mmCIF file with all atom_site columns, C-alpha atoms in Angstrom:
data_model
loop_
_atom_site.group_PDB
_atom_site.id
_atom_site.type_symbol
_atom_site.label_atom_id
_atom_site.label_alt_id
_atom_site.label_comp_id
_atom_site.label_asym_id
_atom_site.label_entity_id
_atom_site.label_seq_id
_atom_site.pdbx_PDB_ins_code
_atom_site.Cartn_x
_atom_site.Cartn_y
_atom_site.Cartn_z
_atom_site.occupancy
_atom_site.B_iso_or_equiv
_atom_site.pdbx_formal_charge
_atom_site.auth_seq_id
_atom_site.auth_comp_id
_atom_site.auth_asym_id
_atom_site.auth_atom_id
_atom_site.pdbx_PDB_model_num
ATOM 1   C CA . MET A 1 1   ? -11.818 28.676 -10.713 1.00 80.00 ? 4   MET A CA 1
ATOM 2   C CA . PHE A 1 2   ? -10.582 25.326 -10.669 1.00 88.00 ? 5   PHE A CA 1
ATOM 3   C CA . GLU A 1 3   ? -9.649  22.621 -7.861  1.00 94.00 ? 6   GLU A CA 1
ATOM 4   C CA . ILE A 1 4   ? -8.396  19.002 -8.451  1.00 94.00 ? 7   ILE A CA 1
ATOM 5   C CA . LYS A 1 5   ? -7.848  16.392 -6.354  1.00 96.00 ? 8   LYS A CA 1
ATOM 6   C CA . LEU A 1 6   ? -4.831  13.342 -8.614  1.00 94.00 ? 9   LEU A CA 1
ATOM 7   C CA . VAL A 1 7   ? -4.759  10.031 -5.743  1.00 94.00 ? 10  VAL A CA 1
ATOM 8   C CA . GLN A 1 8   ? -1.948  9.146  -7.648  1.00 90.00 ? 11  GLN A CA 1
ATOM 9   C CA . GLY A 1 9   ? -0.321  11.844 -8.129  1.00 91.00 ? 12  GLY A CA 1
ATOM 10  C CA . TRP A 1 10  ? 3.053   10.129 -8.839  1.00 92.00 ? 13  TRP A CA 1
ATOM 11  C CA . LEU A 1 11  ? 1.748   11.065 -12.238 1.00 89.00 ? 14  LEU A CA 1
ATOM 12  C CA . LEU A 1 12  ? 2.045   14.286 -12.317 1.00 90.00 ? 15  LEU A CA 1
ATOM 13  C CA . LYS A 1 13  ? 4.907   13.249 -10.549 1.00 91.00 ? 16  LYS A CA 1
ATOM 14  C CA . ARG A 1 14  ? 7.275   11.661 -13.063 1.00 89.00 ? 17  ARG A CA 1
ATOM 15  C CA . ALA A 1 15  ? 5.477   12.998 -16.272 1.00 88.00 ? 18  ALA A CA 1
ATOM 16  C CA . VAL A 1 16  ? 7.079   17.164 -15.424 1.00 91.00 ? 19  VAL A CA 1
ATOM 17  C CA . GLU A 1 17  ? 9.853   15.307 -13.975 1.00 89.00 ? 20  GLU A CA 1
ATOM 18  C CA . ALA A 1 18  ? 10.959  13.284 -17.657 1.00 85.00 ? 21  ALA A CA 1
ATOM 19  C CA . ILE A 1 19  ? 10.046  16.888 -19.777 1.00 86.00 ? 22  ILE A CA 1
ATOM 20  C CA . LYS A 1 20  ? 11.577  18.966 -17.443 1.00 88.00 ? 23  LYS A CA 1
ATOM 21  C CA . ASP A 1 21  ? 15.418  19.015 -19.652 1.00 84.00 ? 24  ASP A CA 1
ATOM 22  C CA . LEU A 1 22  ? 13.327  19.159 -22.874 1.00 84.00 ? 25  LEU A CA 1
ATOM 23  C CA . VAL A 1 23  ? 11.014  22.682 -22.190 1.00 87.00 ? 26  VAL A CA 1
ATOM 24  C CA . THR A 1 24  ? 11.047  24.913 -20.115 1.00 88.00 ? 27  THR A CA 1
ATOM 25  C CA . TYR A 1 25  ? 7.655   26.685 -19.878 1.00 89.00 ? 28  TYR A CA 1
ATOM 26  C CA . ALA A 1 26  ? 4.088   24.823 -20.112 1.00 91.00 ? 29  ALA A CA 1
ATOM 27  C CA . GLU A 1 27  ? 0.436   26.126 -20.228 1.00 90.00 ? 30  GLU A CA 1
ATOM 28  C CA . LEU A 1 28  ? -1.607  24.088 -17.464 1.00 90.00 ? 31  LEU A CA 1
ATOM 29  C CA . MET A 1 29  ? -4.871  23.857 -18.948 1.00 89.00 ? 32  MET A CA 1
ATOM 30  C CA . CYS A 1 30  ? -7.935  22.995 -17.834 1.00 91.00 ? 33  CYS A CA 1
ATOM 31  C CA . SER A 1 31  ? -11.989 23.293 -18.889 1.00 92.00 ? 34  SER A CA 1
ATOM 32  C CA . SER A 1 32  ? -14.914 21.489 -17.616 1.00 92.00 ? 35  SER A CA 1
ATOM 33  C CA . THR A 1 33  ? -13.842 17.780 -18.766 1.00 93.00 ? 36  THR A CA 1
ATOM 34  C CA . ASP A 1 34  ? -10.288 17.336 -18.567 1.00 93.00 ? 37  ASP A CA 1
ATOM 35  C CA . PHE A 1 35  ? -6.993  18.690 -17.539 1.00 93.00 ? 38  PHE A CA 1
ATOM 36  C CA . SER A 1 36  ? -4.661  19.152 -20.025 1.00 91.00 ? 39  SER A CA 1
ATOM 37  C CA . LEU A 1 37  ? -0.339  19.858 -20.067 1.00 91.00 ? 40  LEU A CA 1
ATOM 38  C CA . ASN A 1 38  ? 1.087   20.972 -23.192 1.00 90.00 ? 41  ASN A CA 1
ATOM 39  C CA . ALA A 1 39  ? 4.535   22.321 -23.812 1.00 87.00 ? 42  ALA A CA 1
ATOM 40  C CA . VAL A 1 40  ? 7.080   22.916 -26.880 1.00 83.00 ? 43  VAL A CA 1
ATOM 41  C CA . ASP A 1 41  ? 10.575  22.863 -27.167 1.00 80.00 ? 44  ASP A CA 1
ATOM 42  C CA . SER A 1 42  ? 12.779  26.925 -28.090 1.00 76.00 ? 45  SER A CA 1
ATOM 43  C CA . ASN A 1 43  ? 13.355  25.024 -31.363 1.00 74.00 ? 46  ASN A CA 1
ATOM 44  C CA . TYR A 1 44  ? 9.762   24.118 -31.889 1.00 72.00 ? 47  TYR A CA 1
ATOM 45  C CA . SER A 1 45  ? 11.058  21.009 -32.802 1.00 73.00 ? 48  SER A CA 1
ATOM 46  C CA . ALA A 1 46  ? 9.101   18.720 -29.684 1.00 77.00 ? 49  ALA A CA 1
ATOM 47  C CA . PHE A 1 47  ? 5.537   19.021 -29.330 1.00 82.00 ? 50  PHE A CA 1
ATOM 48  C CA . VAL A 1 48  ? 4.674   17.806 -25.410 1.00 86.00 ? 51  VAL A CA 1
ATOM 49  C CA . SER A 1 49  ? 0.976   16.626 -24.197 1.00 87.00 ? 52  SER A CA 1
ATOM 50  C CA . LEU A 1 50  ? -0.545  14.986 -21.472 1.00 88.00 ? 53  LEU A CA 1
ATOM 51  C CA . LEU A 1 51  ? -4.093  15.057 -20.894 1.00 90.00 ? 54  LEU A CA 1
ATOM 52  C CA . LEU A 1 52  ? -6.545  13.916 -17.869 1.00 92.00 ? 55  LEU A CA 1
ATOM 53  C CA . GLY A 1 53  ? -9.739  13.327 -18.371 1.00 92.00 ? 56  GLY A CA 1
ATOM 54  C CA . SER A 1 54  ? -12.023 14.507 -15.370 1.00 93.00 ? 57  SER A CA 1
ATOM 55  C CA . ASN A 1 55  ? -12.850 10.927 -13.801 1.00 93.00 ? 58  ASN A CA 1
ATOM 56  C CA . SER A 1 56  ? -8.805  10.511 -13.295 1.00 91.00 ? 59  SER A CA 1
ATOM 57  C CA . PHE A 1 57  ? -9.651  12.680 -10.718 1.00 94.00 ? 60  PHE A CA 1
ATOM 58  C CA . GLU A 1 58  ? -11.126 11.751 -6.927  1.00 94.00 ? 61  GLU A CA 1
ATOM 59  C CA . ASP A 1 59  ? -12.568 15.252 -7.704  1.00 95.00 ? 62  ASP A CA 1
ATOM 60  C CA . TYR A 1 60  ? -12.723 17.875 -10.485 1.00 95.00 ? 63  TYR A CA 1
ATOM 61  C CA . ASN A 1 61  ? -14.538 20.772 -9.843  1.00 94.00 ? 64  ASN A CA 1
ATOM 62  C CA . CYS A 1 62  ? -13.812 24.116 -13.196 1.00 92.00 ? 65  CYS A CA 1
ATOM 63  C CA . GLU A 1 63  ? -16.181 26.553 -13.381 1.00 86.00 ? 66  GLU A CA 1
ATOM 64  C CA . LYS A 1 64  ? -14.734 28.048 -16.771 1.00 88.00 ? 67  LYS A CA 1
ATOM 65  C CA . SER A 1 65  ? -11.882 27.081 -18.360 1.00 89.00 ? 68  SER A CA 1
ATOM 66  C CA . VAL A 1 66  ? -8.531  28.456 -17.050 1.00 89.00 ? 69  VAL A CA 1
ATOM 67  C CA . CYS A 1 67  ? -4.868  28.757 -18.407 1.00 88.00 ? 70  CYS A CA 1
ATOM 68  C CA . LEU A 1 68  ? -1.994  28.749 -16.615 1.00 89.00 ? 71  LEU A CA 1
ATOM 69  C CA . GLY A 1 69  ? 2.097   29.081 -17.553 1.00 91.00 ? 72  GLY A CA 1
ATOM 70  C CA . VAL A 1 70  ? 4.240   27.321 -15.411 1.00 93.00 ? 73  VAL A CA 1
ATOM 71  C CA . ASN A 1 71  ? 8.186   26.937 -15.455 1.00 93.00 ? 74  ASN A CA 1
ATOM 72  C CA . MET A 1 72  ? 8.698   23.095 -15.642 1.00 93.00 ? 75  MET A CA 1
ATOM 73  C CA . ASN A 1 73  ? 11.626  23.727 -13.803 1.00 93.00 ? 76  ASN A CA 1
ATOM 74  C CA . ASN A 1 74  ? 10.214  25.062 -10.619 1.00 95.00 ? 77  ASN A CA 1
ATOM 75  C CA . LEU A 1 75  ? 6.931   22.756 -11.215 1.00 95.00 ? 78  LEU A CA 1
ATOM 76  C CA . SER A 1 76  ? 9.264   20.238 -10.485 1.00 95.00 ? 79  SER A CA 1
ATOM 77  C CA . ARG A 1 77  ? 11.381  22.003 -7.903  1.00 95.00 ? 80  ARG A CA 1
ATOM 78  C CA . VAL A 1 78  ? 7.982   22.086 -6.183  1.00 96.00 ? 81  VAL A CA 1
ATOM 79  C CA . LEU A 1 79  ? 6.760   18.191 -6.822  1.00 95.00 ? 82  LEU A CA 1
ATOM 80  C CA . LYS A 1 80  ? 10.068  17.070 -5.177  1.00 94.00 ? 83  LYS A CA 1
ATOM 81  C CA . PHE A 1 81  ? 7.938   17.445 -1.757  1.00 95.00 ? 84  PHE A CA 1
ATOM 82  C CA . ALA A 1 82  ? 5.025   14.957 -2.269  1.00 94.00 ? 85  ALA A CA 1
ATOM 83  C CA . GLY A 1 83  ? 5.901   11.370 -1.571  1.00 91.00 ? 86  GLY A CA 1
ATOM 84  C CA . ASN A 1 84  ? 5.128   8.964  -4.142  1.00 89.00 ? 87  ASN A CA 1
ATOM 85  C CA . ASP A 1 85  ? 1.750   7.873  -2.806  1.00 93.00 ? 88  ASP A CA 1
ATOM 86  C CA . ASP A 1 86  ? 0.740   11.368 -2.215  1.00 96.00 ? 89  ASP A CA 1
ATOM 87  C CA . ILE A 1 87  ? -2.694  13.158 -2.556  1.00 96.00 ? 90  ILE A CA 1
ATOM 88  C CA . VAL A 1 88  ? -2.129  16.020 -4.995  1.00 96.00 ? 91  VAL A CA 1
ATOM 89  C CA . ILE A 1 89  ? -4.022  18.884 -5.125  1.00 96.00 ? 92  ILE A CA 1
ATOM 90  C CA . VAL A 1 90  ? -4.134  21.955 -7.531  1.00 95.00 ? 93  VAL A CA 1
ATOM 91  C CA . GLU A 1 91  ? -6.200  24.854 -7.528  1.00 92.00 ? 94  GLU A CA 1
ATOM 92  C CA . GLY A 1 92  ? -5.835  27.464 -9.070  1.00 86.00 ? 95  GLY A CA 1
ATOM 93  C CA . ASP A 1 93  ? -7.743  30.575 -11.156 1.00 78.00 ? 96  ASP A CA 1
ATOM 94  C CA . ASP A 1 94  ? -7.253  32.855 -15.247 1.00 69.00 ? 97  ASP A CA 1
ATOM 95  C CA . ASP A 1 95  ? -6.749  35.857 -12.537 1.00 74.00 ? 98  ASP A CA 1
ATOM 96  C CA . MET A 1 96  ? -3.891  34.704 -9.879  1.00 76.00 ? 99  MET A CA 1
ATOM 97  C CA . ASP A 1 97  ? -0.449  35.169 -10.476 1.00 85.00 ? 100 ASP A CA 1
ATOM 98  C CA . ASP A 1 98  ? -0.061  31.884 -8.484  1.00 90.00 ? 101 ASP A CA 1
ATOM 99  C CA . MET A 1 99  ? -1.026  28.630 -7.984  1.00 93.00 ? 102 MET A CA 1
ATOM 100 C CA . CYS A 1 100 ? -1.539  25.941 -5.411  1.00 95.00 ? 103 CYS A CA 1
ATOM 101 C CA . LEU A 1 101 ? -0.790  22.652 -5.270  1.00 96.00 ? 104 LEU A CA 1
ATOM 102 C CA . VAL A 1 102 ? -0.758  21.054 -1.967  1.00 97.00 ? 105 VAL A CA 1
ATOM 103 C CA . PHE A 1 103 ? 0.011   17.630 -0.783  1.00 97.00 ? 106 PHE A CA 1
ATOM 104 C CA . GLN A 1 104 ? -1.468  14.781 1.227   1.00 96.00 ? 107 GLN A CA 1
ATOM 105 C CA . SER A 1 105 ? 0.161   11.098 2.923   1.00 94.00 ? 108 SER A CA 1
ATOM 106 C CA . PRO A 1 106 ? -2.243  8.816  2.524   1.00 91.00 ? 109 PRO A CA 1
ATOM 107 C CA . GLY A 1 107 ? -3.154  8.404  5.938   1.00 88.00 ? 110 GLY A CA 1
ATOM 108 C CA . GLY A 1 108 ? -3.480  12.463 6.008   1.00 87.00 ? 111 GLY A CA 1
ATOM 109 C CA . ASP A 1 109 ? -1.064  12.616 8.749   1.00 92.00 ? 112 ASP A CA 1
ATOM 110 C CA . LYS A 1 110 ? 1.024   15.380 6.842   1.00 94.00 ? 113 LYS A CA 1
ATOM 111 C CA . THR A 1 111 ? -0.380  18.384 4.763   1.00 96.00 ? 114 THR A CA 1
ATOM 112 C CA . THR A 1 112 ? 2.096   20.045 2.747   1.00 97.00 ? 115 THR A CA 1
ATOM 113 C CA . SER A 1 113 ? 0.966   23.707 0.897   1.00 96.00 ? 116 SER A CA 1
ATOM 114 C CA . ILE A 1 114 ? 2.591   25.026 -1.834  1.00 96.00 ? 117 ILE A CA 1
ATOM 115 C CA . ASN A 1 115 ? 2.013   28.587 -3.680  1.00 95.00 ? 118 ASN A CA 1
ATOM 116 C CA . MET A 1 116 ? 3.855   28.371 -6.778  1.00 94.00 ? 119 MET A CA 1
ATOM 117 C CA . HIS A 1 117 ? 4.306   31.861 -9.697  1.00 93.00 ? 120 HIS A CA 1
ATOM 118 C CA . LEU A 1 118 ? 2.823   31.817 -12.719 1.00 92.00 ? 121 LEU A CA 1
ATOM 119 C CA . MET A 1 119 ? 4.256   32.762 -15.879 1.00 89.00 ? 122 MET A CA 1
ATOM 120 C CA . ASP A 1 120 ? 3.198   35.022 -18.672 1.00 83.00 ? 123 ASP A CA 1
ATOM 121 C CA . ILE A 1 121 ? 2.220   32.868 -21.842 1.00 72.00 ? 124 ILE A CA 1
ATOM 122 C CA . HIS A 1 122 ? -0.136  34.932 -23.349 1.00 65.00 ? 125 HIS A CA 1
ATOM 123 C CA . GLY A 1 123 ? 0.938   34.872 -27.332 1.00 57.00 ? 126 GLY A CA 1
ATOM 124 C CA . HIS A 1 124 ? 2.296   31.858 -27.637 1.00 64.00 ? 127 HIS A CA 1
ATOM 125 C CA . SER A 1 125 ? 1.087   28.734 -28.770 1.00 62.00 ? 128 SER A CA 1
ATOM 126 C CA . TYR A 1 126 ? 2.020   25.584 -26.632 1.00 64.00 ? 129 TYR A CA 1
ATOM 127 C CA . ALA A 1 127 ? -0.797  23.360 -28.979 1.00 64.00 ? 130 ALA A CA 1
ATOM 128 C CA . ILE A 1 128 ? 0.422   20.194 -31.471 1.00 66.00 ? 131 ILE A CA 1
ATOM 129 C CA . PRO A 1 129 ? 0.016   21.205 -34.679 1.00 67.00 ? 132 PRO A CA 1
ATOM 130 C CA . ASP A 1 130 ? -3.270  19.128 -35.818 1.00 73.00 ? 133 ASP A CA 1
ATOM 131 C CA . TYR A 1 131 ? -1.385  17.394 -38.401 1.00 78.00 ? 134 TYR A CA 1
ATOM 132 C CA . ASP A 1 132 ? -2.562  14.320 -41.378 1.00 87.00 ? 135 ASP A CA 1
ATOM 133 C CA . TYR A 1 133 ? 0.138   12.668 -40.877 1.00 89.00 ? 136 TYR A CA 1
ATOM 134 C CA . ASP A 1 134 ? 1.645   9.867  -42.590 1.00 94.00 ? 137 ASP A CA 1
ATOM 135 C CA . VAL A 1 135 ? 2.882   7.037  -40.240 1.00 95.00 ? 138 VAL A CA 1
ATOM 136 C CA . VAL A 1 136 ? 0.737   7.050  -36.858 1.00 94.00 ? 139 VAL A CA 1
ATOM 137 C CA . ILE A 1 137 ? 2.337   4.357  -34.510 1.00 92.00 ? 140 ILE A CA 1
ATOM 138 C CA . ARG A 1 138 ? 1.297   3.610  -30.848 1.00 91.00 ? 141 ARG A CA 1
ATOM 139 C CA . MET A 1 139 ? 3.544   1.753  -28.517 1.00 90.00 ? 142 MET A CA 1
ATOM 140 C CA . SER A 1 140 ? 4.056   0.485  -24.758 1.00 88.00 ? 143 SER A CA 1
ATOM 141 C CA . SER A 1 141 ? 5.979   3.461  -23.846 1.00 84.00 ? 144 SER A CA 1
ATOM 142 C CA . SER A 1 142 ? 8.200   1.326  -21.692 1.00 85.00 ? 145 SER A CA 1
ATOM 143 C CA . VAL A 1 143 ? 9.088   -0.487 -24.630 1.00 89.00 ? 146 VAL A CA 1
ATOM 144 C CA . PHE A 1 144 ? 9.967   2.564  -26.652 1.00 91.00 ? 147 PHE A CA 1
ATOM 145 C CA . ALA A 1 145 ? 11.394  3.755  -23.667 1.00 88.00 ? 148 ALA A CA 1
ATOM 146 C CA . SER A 1 146 ? 13.055  1.010  -23.382 1.00 91.00 ? 149 SER A CA 1
ATOM 147 C CA . ILE A 1 147 ? 14.908  1.104  -27.193 1.00 93.00 ? 150 ILE A CA 1
ATOM 148 C CA . CYS A 1 148 ? 15.624  4.788  -27.214 1.00 91.00 ? 151 CYS A CA 1
ATOM 149 C CA . ARG A 1 149 ? 17.334  3.941  -24.198 1.00 90.00 ? 152 ARG A CA 1
ATOM 150 C CA . ASN A 1 150 ? 19.498  1.165  -25.485 1.00 93.00 ? 153 ASN A CA 1
ATOM 151 C CA . LEU A 1 151 ? 20.077  3.370  -28.514 1.00 94.00 ? 154 LEU A CA 1
ATOM 152 C CA . ALA A 1 152 ? 21.457  5.852  -27.316 1.00 92.00 ? 155 ALA A CA 1
ATOM 153 C CA . GLU A 1 153 ? 24.096  4.047  -25.752 1.00 92.00 ? 156 GLU A CA 1
ATOM 154 C CA . ILE A 1 154 ? 25.373  4.576  -29.279 1.00 94.00 ? 157 ILE A CA 1
ATOM 155 C CA . ASN A 1 155 ? 24.711  7.314  -30.330 1.00 94.00 ? 158 ASN A CA 1
ATOM 156 C CA . ASP A 1 156 ? 22.667  10.485 -29.800 1.00 91.00 ? 159 ASP A CA 1
ATOM 157 C CA . THR A 1 157 ? 20.550  9.798  -32.992 1.00 93.00 ? 160 THR A CA 1
ATOM 158 C CA . VAL A 1 158 ? 18.510  7.709  -33.635 1.00 94.00 ? 161 VAL A CA 1
ATOM 159 C CA . LEU A 1 159 ? 16.942  6.678  -37.434 1.00 96.00 ? 162 LEU A CA 1
ATOM 160 C CA . ILE A 1 160 ? 12.874  5.302  -37.511 1.00 96.00 ? 163 ILE A CA 1
ATOM 161 C CA . SER A 1 161 ? 11.935  3.593  -40.983 1.00 97.00 ? 164 SER A CA 1
ATOM 162 C CA . VAL A 1 162 ? 8.676   2.489  -41.632 1.00 96.00 ? 165 VAL A CA 1
ATOM 163 C CA . THR A 1 163 ? 7.746   -0.184 -43.957 1.00 95.00 ? 166 THR A CA 1
ATOM 164 C CA . LYS A 1 164 ? 5.703   -2.807 -44.195 1.00 91.00 ? 167 LYS A CA 1
ATOM 165 C CA . GLU A 1 165 ? 7.677   -4.631 -42.281 1.00 91.00 ? 168 GLU A CA 1
ATOM 166 C CA . GLY A 1 166 ? 6.783   -2.837 -39.402 1.00 93.00 ? 169 GLY A CA 1
ATOM 167 C CA . ALA A 1 167 ? 9.226   0.343  -37.424 1.00 95.00 ? 170 ALA A CA 1
ATOM 168 C CA . MET A 1 168 ? 12.573  -0.217 -37.725 1.00 97.00 ? 171 MET A CA 1
ATOM 169 C CA . PHE A 1 169 ? 14.299  2.047  -35.374 1.00 97.00 ? 172 PHE A CA 1
ATOM 170 C CA . SER A 1 170 ? 18.342  2.526  -36.212 1.00 97.00 ? 173 SER A CA 1
ATOM 171 C CA . THR A 1 171 ? 21.489  3.844  -35.278 1.00 96.00 ? 174 THR A CA 1
ATOM 172 C CA . SER A 1 172 ? 25.780  3.427  -35.430 1.00 95.00 ? 175 SER A CA 1
ATOM 173 C CA . GLY A 1 173 ? 28.480  5.041  -34.261 1.00 92.00 ? 176 GLY A CA 1
ATOM 174 C CA . GLU A 1 174 ? 32.460  5.152  -33.941 1.00 90.00 ? 177 GLU A CA 1
ATOM 175 C CA . THR A 1 175 ? 32.363  1.706  -31.445 1.00 90.00 ? 178 THR A CA 1
ATOM 176 C CA . VAL A 1 176 ? 29.186  0.353  -33.535 1.00 94.00 ? 179 VAL A CA 1
ATOM 177 C CA . LYS A 1 177 ? 28.663  -0.451 -37.131 1.00 93.00 ? 180 LYS A CA 1
ATOM 178 C CA . ASP A 1 178 ? 24.993  -0.724 -37.593 1.00 93.00 ? 181 ASP A CA 1
ATOM 179 C CA . ALA A 1 179 ? 22.070  -1.193 -34.667 1.00 96.00 ? 182 ALA A CA 1
ATOM 180 C CA . LYS A 1 180 ? 19.030  -2.001 -35.492 1.00 96.00 ? 183 LYS A CA 1
ATOM 181 C CA . VAL A 1 181 ? 15.341  -2.576 -33.580 1.00 96.00 ? 184 VAL A CA 1
ATOM 182 C CA . LEU A 1 182 ? 11.951  -3.628 -35.728 1.00 95.00 ? 185 LEU A CA 1
ATOM 183 C CA . CYS A 1 183 ? 8.885   -3.711 -34.117 1.00 93.00 ? 186 CYS A CA 1
ATOM 184 C CA . ARG A 1 184 ? 5.637   -5.272 -35.769 1.00 89.00 ? 187 ARG A CA 1
ATOM 185 C CA . GLN A 1 185 ? 2.257   -4.981 -35.834 1.00 81.00 ? 188 GLN A CA 1
ATOM 186 C CA . ASN A 1 186 ? 1.551   -9.385 -35.237 1.00 70.00 ? 189 ASN A CA 1
ATOM 187 C CA . GLY A 1 187 ? -2.451  -8.802 -34.522 1.00 64.00 ? 190 GLY A CA 1
ATOM 188 C CA . GLU A 1 188 ? -5.233  -6.334 -33.158 1.00 57.00 ? 191 GLU A CA 1
ATOM 189 C CA . GLU A 1 189 ? -4.730  -7.440 -29.544 1.00 56.00 ? 192 GLU A CA 1
ATOM 190 C CA . ASP A 1 190 ? -0.431  -6.298 -30.048 1.00 60.00 ? 193 ASP A CA 1
ATOM 191 C CA . THR A 1 191 ? 0.393   -3.571 -28.160 1.00 77.00 ? 194 THR A CA 1
ATOM 192 C CA . THR A 1 192 ? 2.024   -2.012 -31.175 1.00 86.00 ? 195 THR A CA 1
ATOM 193 C CA . THR A 1 193 ? -0.417  -0.786 -34.104 1.00 90.00 ? 196 THR A CA 1
ATOM 194 C CA . ILE A 1 194 ? 0.913   1.551  -37.306 1.00 92.00 ? 197 ILE A CA 1
ATOM 195 C CA . LYS A 1 195 ? -1.539  2.858  -39.398 1.00 92.00 ? 198 LYS A CA 1
ATOM 196 C CA . MET A 1 196 ? 0.782   4.422  -42.745 1.00 94.00 ? 199 MET A CA 1
ATOM 197 C CA . LYS A 1 197 ? -0.130  6.164  -45.881 1.00 95.00 ? 200 LYS A CA 1
ATOM 198 C CA . THR A 1 198 ? 3.219   5.950  -46.986 1.00 95.00 ? 201 THR A CA 1
ATOM 199 C CA . GLN A 1 199 ? 6.550   4.927  -46.093 1.00 96.00 ? 202 GLN A CA 1
ATOM 200 C CA . VAL A 1 200 ? 8.723   7.464  -43.892 1.00 95.00 ? 203 VAL A CA 1
ATOM 201 C CA . SER A 1 201 ? 12.260  7.315  -42.420 1.00 96.00 ? 204 SER A CA 1
ATOM 202 C CA . MET A 1 202 ? 12.879  10.616 -40.519 1.00 94.00 ? 205 MET A CA 1
ATOM 203 C CA . ALA A 1 203 ? 15.821  10.652 -38.071 1.00 93.00 ? 206 ALA A CA 1
ATOM 204 C CA . PHE A 1 204 ? 15.593  12.534 -34.307 1.00 88.00 ? 207 PHE A CA 1
ATOM 205 C CA . SER A 1 205 ? 17.708  13.676 -31.395 1.00 86.00 ? 208 SER A CA 1
ATOM 206 C CA . LEU A 1 206 ? 17.125  11.261 -28.582 1.00 84.00 ? 209 LEU A CA 1
ATOM 207 C CA . SER A 1 207 ? 17.563  14.252 -26.219 1.00 73.00 ? 210 SER A CA 1
ATOM 208 C CA . CYS A 1 208 ? 13.864  15.513 -28.065 1.00 70.00 ? 211 CYS A CA 1
ATOM 209 C CA . VAL A 1 209 ? 12.136  11.678 -28.463 1.00 67.00 ? 212 VAL A CA 1
ATOM 210 C CA . GLY A 1 210 ? 12.586  11.520 -24.287 1.00 54.00 ? 213 GLY A CA 1
ATOM 211 C CA . PHE A 1 211 ? 14.506  8.635  -24.056 1.00 46.00 ? 214 PHE A CA 1
ATOM 212 C CA . LYS A 1 212 ? 14.766  9.876  -19.955 1.00 50.00 ? 215 LYS A CA 1
ATOM 213 C CA . PHE A 1 213 ? 10.866  8.580  -19.807 1.00 47.00 ? 216 PHE A CA 1
#
């Protein structure tokens, strides 16, 4: 059995809204130390992982590790009942067929409680594979989203190339011969960091890299 209370309920709403069109099902995992949402698309080409440590919650109680399967579109519909400033409380158990979500207004004058049916996801793996990546890029999500949104106006595919010069995002289309955005790591305190073992160049569908964030 677990019960968690998230004061910034909009975090969960925004995360679910961003990925619901990419993945159909997800697993919610609650342990003694953290709460996570893991999902993969039907083609196993995009993996999604959201991790919130127990210190992210006002109240966090988890007696044992729990894994629950949810339909992302259904979860998105349920979360629409929550206001952007509402407190979100989630309760669940491995032995339950439902998960309870409670939305409380900041002033405590309104409380909404919904029991959502769970999915049977046993036998499916939603964890991100533990690969030894040739390149790891860490950058601001707002910058990444802005680049992808802009390039999506030209084509639905983006080529990401990483060299010593930095990370290059590029595409082309019927009306634009070439569009490129170069992101460099200028210093240790820079918002963009690049760890590279070897040069990499790969094409991705913008529907998979999440230009809707």
